[in-house]
PDB file of C-alpha atoms in Angstrom:
ATOM      1  CA  MET A  11      24.154 -35.963  70.370  1.00 38.00           C
ATOM      2  CA  GLY A  12      20.815 -35.320  72.036  1.00 43.00           C
ATOM      3  CA  ILE A  13      17.482 -36.337  70.593  1.00 46.00           C
ATOM      4  CA  SER A  14      16.193 -33.755  68.142  1.00 46.00           C
ATOM      5  CA  ILE A  15      12.730 -32.363  68.822  1.00 47.00           C
ATOM      6  CA  SER A  16      11.917 -33.022  65.165  1.00 56.00           C
ATOM      7  CA  MET A  17      13.109 -36.663  65.378  1.00 73.00           C
ATOM      8  CA  ALA A  18      11.541 -37.878  68.571  1.00 93.00           C
ATOM      9  CA  TYR A  19      10.223 -41.330  67.661  1.00 98.00           C
ATOM     10  CA  ILE A  20      11.399 -44.911  67.409  1.00 98.00           C
ATOM     11  CA  LEU A  21       9.794 -47.131  64.779  1.00 99.00           C
ATOM     12  CA  ALA A  22      10.151 -50.864  65.424  1.00 99.00           C
ATOM     13  CA  PHE A  23       8.633 -53.978  63.897  1.00 98.00           C
ATOM     14  CA  ASP A  24       8.740 -57.768  63.847  1.00 97.00           C
ATOM     15  CA  THR A  25       7.875 -60.313  61.158  1.00 96.00           C
ATOM     16  CA  CYS A  26       9.616 -63.388  62.572  1.00 94.00           C
ATOM     17  CA  PHE A  27       6.434 -65.298  63.363  1.00 91.00           C
ATOM     18  CA  ALA A  28       2.906 -65.647  61.975  1.00 92.00           C
ATOM     19  CA  ALA A  29       2.146 -61.926  62.211  1.00 95.00           C
ATOM     20  CA  CYS A  30       3.255 -58.407  61.441  1.00 96.00           C
ATOM     21  CA  ASN A  31       3.949 -56.603  64.711  1.00 97.00           C
ATOM     22  CA  GLY A  32       5.109 -53.038  65.074  1.00 98.00           C
ATOM     23  CA  GLY A  33       4.759 -49.659  66.648  1.00 98.00           C
ATOM     24  CA  ILE A  34       6.149 -46.231  67.372  1.00 98.00           C
ATOM     25  CA  LEU A  35       7.503 -44.896  70.654  1.00 98.00           C
ATOM     26  CA  ASN A  36       7.845 -41.232  71.574  1.00 97.00           C
ATOM     27  CA  LEU A  37      11.356 -40.826  72.978  1.00 96.00           C
ATOM     28  CA  GLN A  38      10.349 -37.788  75.016  1.00 94.00           C
ATOM     29  CA  ASN A  39       7.308 -39.084  76.876  1.00 95.00           C
ATOM     30  CA  GLY A  40       7.459 -42.860  76.313  1.00 95.00           C
ATOM     31  CA  LYS A  41       3.992 -43.080  74.776  1.00 96.00           C
ATOM     32  CA  THR A  42       3.469 -45.827  72.223  1.00 97.00           C
ATOM     33  CA  ALA A  43       1.086 -46.830  69.457  1.00 97.00           C
ATOM     34  CA  VAL A  44       1.224 -50.378  68.104  1.00 98.00           C
ATOM     35  CA  PHE A  45      -0.260 -52.792  65.591  1.00 97.00           C
ATOM     36  CA  HIS A  46      -0.591 -56.585  65.570  1.00 96.00           C
ATOM     37  CA  ALA A  47      -1.792 -58.298  62.402  1.00 96.00           C
ATOM     38  CA  PRO A  48      -1.840 -62.124  62.465  1.00 95.00           C
ATOM     39  CA  MET A  49      -0.906 -63.773  59.156  1.00 94.00           C
ATOM     40  CA  GLU A  50       0.762 -67.032  58.177  1.00 90.00           C
ATOM     41  CA  ARG A  51       2.258 -65.421  55.063  1.00 92.00           C
ATOM     42  CA  GLY A  52       2.224 -62.088  53.268  1.00 96.00           C
ATOM     43  CA  GLN A  53       4.388 -60.130  55.715  1.00 97.00           C
ATOM     44  CA  ALA A  54       6.445 -58.652  52.880  1.00 96.00           C
ATOM     45  CA  GLU A  55       3.353 -57.208  51.191  1.00 98.00           C
ATOM     46  CA  ASN A  56       1.586 -56.034  54.346  1.00 98.00           C
ATOM     47  CA  LEU A  57       4.304 -54.640  56.623  1.00 98.00           C
ATOM     48  CA  VAL A  58       4.840 -51.241  54.984  1.00 98.00           C
ATOM     49  CA  PRO A  59       1.092 -50.496  54.553  1.00 98.00           C
ATOM     50  CA  LEU A  60       0.563 -51.328  58.241  1.00 98.00           C
ATOM     51  CA  ILE A  61       3.394 -48.977  59.213  1.00 98.00           C
ATOM     52  CA  GLU A  62       2.010 -46.213  56.995  1.00 98.00           C
ATOM     53  CA  THR A  63      -1.479 -46.570  58.463  1.00 98.00           C
ATOM     54  CA  LEU A  64      -0.192 -46.474  62.047  1.00 98.00           C
ATOM     55  CA  MET A  65       1.918 -43.390  61.419  1.00 98.00           C
ATOM     56  CA  ARG A  66      -0.843 -41.581  59.552  1.00 98.00           C
ATOM     57  CA  GLU A  67      -3.359 -42.263  62.328  1.00 97.00           C
ATOM     58  CA  ASN A  68      -0.900 -40.895  64.898  1.00 96.00           C
ATOM     59  CA  LYS A  69       0.195 -37.921  62.774  1.00 96.00           C
ATOM     60  CA  VAL A  70       3.812 -39.092  62.684  1.00 97.00           C
ATOM     61  CA  GLU A  71       5.950 -38.806  59.548  1.00 97.00           C
ATOM     62  CA  MET A  72       9.177 -40.545  58.582  1.00 96.00           C
ATOM     63  CA  LYS A  73      11.071 -37.297  59.207  1.00 96.00           C
ATOM     64  CA  ASP A  74      10.061 -37.684  62.872  1.00 97.00           C
ATOM     65  CA  ILE A  75      11.744 -41.103  63.186  1.00 98.00           C
ATOM     66  CA  ALA A  76      15.153 -41.095  64.894  1.00 97.00           C
ATOM     67  CA  ALA A  77      15.899 -44.820  64.486  1.00 98.00           C
ATOM     68  CA  ILE A  78      14.340 -48.048  63.288  1.00 98.00           C
ATOM     69  CA  GLY A  79      14.327 -51.219  65.355  1.00 98.00           C
ATOM     70  CA  VAL A  80      13.706 -54.703  64.027  1.00 98.00           C
ATOM     71  CA  THR A  81      13.747 -58.275  65.269  1.00 98.00           C
ATOM     72  CA  VAL A  82      16.355 -60.329  63.426  1.00 98.00           C
ATOM     73  CA  GLY A  83      15.248 -63.821  64.461  1.00 95.00           C
ATOM     74  CA  PRO A  84      15.335 -66.616  64.929  1.00 95.00           C
ATOM     75  CA  GLY A  85      11.881 -67.317  63.575  1.00 92.00           C
ATOM     76  CA  SER A  86      10.377 -68.419  60.285  1.00 91.00           C
ATOM     77  CA  PHE A  87      12.931 -68.303  57.479  1.00 90.00           C
ATOM     78  CA  THR A  88      10.985 -65.942  55.217  1.00 91.00           C
ATOM     79  CA  GLY A  89       9.624 -63.736  57.989  1.00 92.00           C
ATOM     80  CA  THR A  90      13.062 -63.307  59.507  1.00 95.00           C
ATOM     81  CA  ARG A  91      14.318 -61.899  56.190  1.00 95.00           C
ATOM     82  CA  VAL A  92      11.434 -59.461  55.667  1.00 97.00           C
ATOM     83  CA  GLY A  93      11.984 -57.330  58.767  1.00 97.00           C
ATOM     84  CA  PRO A  94      15.699 -56.512  58.366  1.00 97.00           C
ATOM     85  CA  ALA A  95      15.297 -55.899  54.620  1.00 97.00           C
ATOM     86  CA  THR A  96      12.465 -53.435  55.227  1.00 98.00           C
ATOM     87  CA  ALA A  97      14.349 -51.732  58.059  1.00 98.00           C
ATOM     88  CA  ARG A  98      17.388 -51.281  55.854  1.00 97.00           C
ATOM     89  CA  THR A  99      15.365 -49.720  53.036  1.00 97.00           C
ATOM     90  CA  LEU A 100      13.505 -47.288  55.296  1.00 98.00           C
ATOM     91  CA  ALA A 101      16.585 -46.311  57.300  1.00 98.00           C
ATOM     92  CA  LEU A 102      18.753 -45.758  54.235  1.00 97.00           C
ATOM     93  CA  ALA A 103      16.174 -43.386  52.761  1.00 97.00           C
ATOM     94  CA  ARG A 104      16.210 -41.281  55.954  1.00 96.00           C
ATOM     95  CA  ASN A 105      19.886 -41.772  56.885  1.00 97.00           C
ATOM     96  CA  ILE A 106      18.994 -43.045  60.363  1.00 98.00           C
ATOM     97  CA  PRO A 107      20.376 -46.028  62.307  1.00 98.00           C
ATOM     98  CA  VAL A 108      18.919 -49.529  62.420  1.00 98.00           C
ATOM     99  CA  ILE A 109      18.821 -51.324  65.776  1.00 98.00           C
ATOM    100  CA  GLY A 110      18.626 -55.124  65.533  1.00 98.00           C
ATOM    101  CA  VAL A 111      17.170 -57.185  68.376  1.00 98.00           C
ATOM    102  CA  GLU A 112      17.119 -60.969  68.637  1.00 97.00           C
ATOM    103  CA  THR A 113      13.674 -62.365  69.366  1.00 95.00           C
ATOM    104  CA  PHE A 114      15.116 -64.205  72.364  1.00 96.00           C
ATOM    105  CA  ASP A 115      16.035 -60.885  73.959  1.00 97.00           C
ATOM    106  CA  VAL A 116      12.508 -59.495  73.638  1.00 96.00           C
ATOM    107  CA  TYR A 117      11.080 -62.446  75.562  1.00 95.00           C
ATOM    108  CA  TYR A 118      13.827 -62.311  78.160  1.00 96.00           C
ATOM    109  CA  GLU A 119      13.238 -58.601  78.762  1.00 93.00           C
ATOM    110  CA  ALA A 120       9.518 -59.242  79.110  1.00 92.00           C
ATOM    111  CA  PHE A 121       9.608 -62.196  81.498  1.00 93.00           C
ATOM    112  CA  GLY A 122      13.122 -63.217  82.489  1.00 94.00           C
ATOM    113  CA  LYS A 123      14.895 -60.228  84.022  1.00 90.00           C
ATOM    114  CA  GLY A 124      15.996 -60.829  87.580  1.00 91.00           C
ATOM    115  CA  ILE A 125      15.733 -64.624  87.278  1.00 94.00           C
ATOM    116  CA  ASP A 126      19.000 -66.578  87.532  1.00 93.00           C
ATOM    117  CA  ASP A 127      18.420 -69.402  85.034  1.00 95.00           C
ATOM    118  CA  VAL A 128      16.109 -68.787  82.089  1.00 96.00           C
ATOM    119  CA  LEU A 129      15.458 -70.745  78.903  1.00 96.00           C
ATOM    120  CA  VAL A 130      13.662 -68.913  76.095  1.00 96.00           C
ATOM    121  CA  ALA A 131      12.096 -71.435  73.713  1.00 94.00           C
ATOM    122  CA  ILE A 132      10.604 -70.670  70.298  1.00 93.00           C
ATOM    123  CA  ASP A 133       8.534 -73.404  68.659  1.00 91.00           C
ATOM    124  CA  THR A 134       9.917 -74.113  65.175  1.00 89.00           C
ATOM    125  CA  LYS A 135       6.757 -76.041  64.151  1.00 86.00           C
ATOM    126  CA  ARG A 136       9.087 -78.924  63.321  1.00 88.00           C
ATOM    127  CA  ASP A 137       8.909 -80.837  66.605  1.00 90.00           C
ATOM    128  CA  ASP A 138      11.763 -78.880  68.168  1.00 93.00           C
ATOM    129  CA  PHE A 139      12.600 -75.422  69.509  1.00 94.00           C
ATOM    130  CA  TYR A 140      15.013 -72.582  68.939  1.00 95.00           C
ATOM    131  CA  ALA A 141      16.483 -72.081  72.392  1.00 95.00           C
ATOM    132  CA  GLN A 142      18.564 -69.562  74.296  1.00 96.00           C
ATOM    133  CA  ILE A 143      19.750 -69.827  77.905  1.00 96.00           C
ATOM    134  CA  TYR A 144      20.370 -66.785  80.105  1.00 97.00           C
ATOM    135  CA  LYS A 145      22.396 -67.325  83.270  1.00 94.00           C
ATOM    136  CA  GLN A 146      22.210 -64.422  85.699  1.00 92.00           C
ATOM    137  CA  GLY A 147      21.349 -62.160  82.788  1.00 90.00           C
ATOM    138  CA  LYS A 148      24.208 -63.337  80.572  1.00 93.00           C
ATOM    139  CA  LYS A 149      23.273 -64.882  77.242  1.00 94.00           C
ATOM    140  CA  GLN A 150      24.721 -68.268  76.325  1.00 92.00           C
ATOM    141  CA  SER A 151      24.993 -69.782  72.846  1.00 89.00           C
ATOM    142  CA  ALA A 152      21.714 -70.355  70.999  1.00 93.00           C
ATOM    143  CA  PHE A 153      20.859 -73.898  69.917  1.00 94.00           C
ATOM    144  CA  ILE A 154      18.089 -76.200  68.687  1.00 94.00           C
ATOM    145  CA  LEU A 155      16.353 -78.133  71.464  1.00 93.00           C
ATOM    146  CA  LYS A 156      14.400 -81.343  70.911  1.00 92.00           C
ATOM    147  CA  ASP A 157      12.772 -81.825  74.304  1.00 89.00           C
ATOM    148  CA  LEU A 158      11.517 -78.880  76.336  1.00 87.00           C
ATOM    149  CA  GLU A 159      13.209 -79.801  79.608  1.00 88.00           C
ATOM    150  CA  PHE A 160      15.212 -77.316  81.677  1.00 93.00           C
ATOM    151  CA  ASP A 161      16.149 -76.948  85.336  1.00 92.00           C
ATOM    152  CA  GLY A 162      15.003 -73.353  85.601  1.00 93.00           C
ATOM    153  CA  THR A 163      12.391 -70.961  84.227  1.00 95.00           C
ATOM    154  CA  ILE A 164      11.085 -71.631  80.715  1.00 94.00           C
ATOM    155  CA  ILE A 165       9.683 -68.773  78.620  1.00 94.00           C
ATOM    156  CA  ARG A 166       7.680 -69.671  75.508  1.00 91.00           C
ATOM    157  CA  GLU A 167       7.092 -67.401  72.513  1.00 84.00           C
ATOM    158  CA  SER A 168       3.333 -67.830  72.973  1.00 80.00           C
ATOM    159  CA  TYR A 169       3.510 -65.853  76.241  1.00 79.00           C
ATOM    160  CA  LEU A 170       3.604 -62.535  74.376  1.00 77.00           C
ATOM    161  CA  ALA A 171       1.147 -63.179  71.543  1.00 69.00           C
ATOM    162  CA  ASP A 172      -0.064 -59.744  70.390  1.00 81.00           C
ATOM    163  CA  ASP A 173       1.884 -57.889  73.122  1.00 90.00           C
ATOM    164  CA  LEU A 174       5.308 -58.231  71.467  1.00 93.00           C
ATOM    165  CA  PRO A 175       5.520 -54.588  70.270  1.00 95.00           C
ATOM    166  CA  ASP A 176       4.969 -53.346  73.832  1.00 95.00           C
ATOM    167  CA  PHE A 177       8.262 -54.954  74.879  1.00 95.00           C
ATOM    168  CA  LEU A 178      10.176 -54.533  71.626  1.00 97.00           C
ATOM    169  CA  LEU A 179       9.781 -50.741  71.507  1.00 98.00           C
ATOM    170  CA  PRO A 180      11.354 -49.846  74.883  1.00 97.00           C
ATOM    171  CA  LEU A 181      14.168 -52.345  74.303  1.00 98.00           C
ATOM    172  CA  VAL A 182      14.984 -50.729  70.960  1.00 98.00           C
ATOM    173  CA  ALA A 183      14.787 -47.258  72.520  1.00 97.00           C
ATOM    174  CA  GLN A 184      17.213 -48.314  75.253  1.00 97.00           C
ATOM    175  CA  ARG A 185      19.707 -49.747  72.768  1.00 97.00           C
ATOM    176  CA  TYR A 186      19.385 -46.708  70.539  1.00 97.00           C
ATOM    177  CA  ARG A 187      20.297 -44.399  73.415  1.00 96.00           C
ATOM    178  CA  GLU A 188      23.190 -46.650  74.437  1.00 96.00           C
ATOM    179  CA  SER A 189      24.556 -46.871  70.892  1.00 94.00           C
ATOM    180  CA  GLY A 190      24.994 -43.147  70.352  1.00 93.00           C
ATOM    181  CA  GLU A 191      24.308 -43.757  66.654  1.00 93.00           C
ATOM    182  CA  THR A 192      22.511 -41.027  64.719  1.00 93.00           C
ATOM    183  CA  LYS A 193      23.071 -41.968  61.067  1.00 96.00           C
ATOM    184  CA  PHE A 194      22.704 -44.946  58.750  1.00 96.00           C
ATOM    185  CA  ASP A 195      25.786 -47.178  58.688  1.00 95.00           C
ATOM    186  CA  LEU A 196      25.732 -50.021  56.169  1.00 90.00           C
ATOM    187  CA  ALA A 197      28.385 -51.927  58.123  1.00 91.00           C
ATOM    188  CA  LYS A 198      26.131 -51.962  61.194  1.00 91.00           C
ATOM    189  CA  VAL A 199      22.875 -52.960  59.526  1.00 92.00           C
ATOM    190  CA  PRO A 200      21.682 -56.113  61.349  1.00 94.00           C
ATOM    191  CA  GLN A 201      21.458 -59.363  59.414  1.00 94.00           C
ATOM    192  CA  PRO A 202      18.865 -62.127  59.887  1.00 94.00           C
ATOM    193  CA  ALA A 203      19.811 -64.586  62.637  1.00 92.00           C
ATOM    194  CA  TYR A 204      19.207 -68.162  61.518  1.00 90.00           C
ATOM    195  CA  LEU A 205      19.774 -71.294  63.560  1.00 86.00           C
ATOM    196  CA  ARG A 206      18.876 -73.558  60.667  1.00 75.00           C
ATOM    197  CA  GLU A 207      18.917 -73.279  56.897  1.00 57.00           C
ATOM    198  CA  ALA A 208      15.671 -73.029  54.961  1.00 47.00           C
ATOM    199  CA  ASP A 209      13.959 -76.193  53.831  1.00 43.00           C
ATOM    200  CA  VAL A 210      14.346 -76.677  50.090  1.00 37.00           C
ATOM    201  CA  THR A 211      12.119 -79.115  48.271  1.00 39.00           C
ATOM    202  CA  MET A 212      13.812 -80.385  45.141  1.00 35.00           C
ATOM    203  CA  PRO A 213      11.541 -80.881  42.136  1.00 42.00           C
ATOM    204  CA  LYS A 214      10.860 -84.491  41.337  1.00 42.00           C
ATOM    205  CA  LYS A 215      12.301 -85.791  38.083  1.00 39.00           C
ATOM    206  CA  ALA A 216       9.751 -86.505  35.436  1.00 39.00           C
ATOM    207  CA  VAL A 217       9.273 -90.189  34.808  1.00 38.00           C
ATOM    208  CA  THR A 218       8.471 -91.208  31.259  1.00 37.00           C
ATOM    209  CA  THR A 219       6.897 -94.563  30.705  1.00 38.00           C
ATOM    210  CA  GLY A 220       7.033 -96.350  27.435  1.00 41.00           C
ATOM    211  CA  SER A 221       3.921 -97.160  25.465  1.00 38.00           C
TER     212      SER A 221
END
């Protein structure tokens, strides 16, 4: 099915790191409008208002959105959950598809294409890295890396900073066109991609001392 004139935009966003990133892309002319809002926490409360502001300023409505793209991780545990949950809610309401993209793939598309051996490394803030190797464009298994040593090209998550939406949007648009999907499908809704379980701090037992 071709792209409807009345549904000519991709909406995509990312909450995997210390920010809310997002934007819209016009599928007919490729023009984009994006937002980048740094924040250590509060993505769940701020993402939808940021989307609404961007769309209002660009005179785009949800009925104009053909598909929603979202990063699925890895990243911070809470942030990685916020994006897919929001994408699911918005897409279900409009009966449009959700396109999930691993954060590794965004960085590879931005800096690694055409390079034989690439390591994408995402700082976990816990003295190690989420890592993904691409060999001649083919993705290998993701893993946790302690020391940032690799016989090839290393791409760090800090390379994109506030430019992430500029690379996420065309990647989502490409995958949307390749998928042929036009409607919401619960079975195909992307799930958060974790490489490690969340840290859970158990409450300390109260200690009662005798008088």
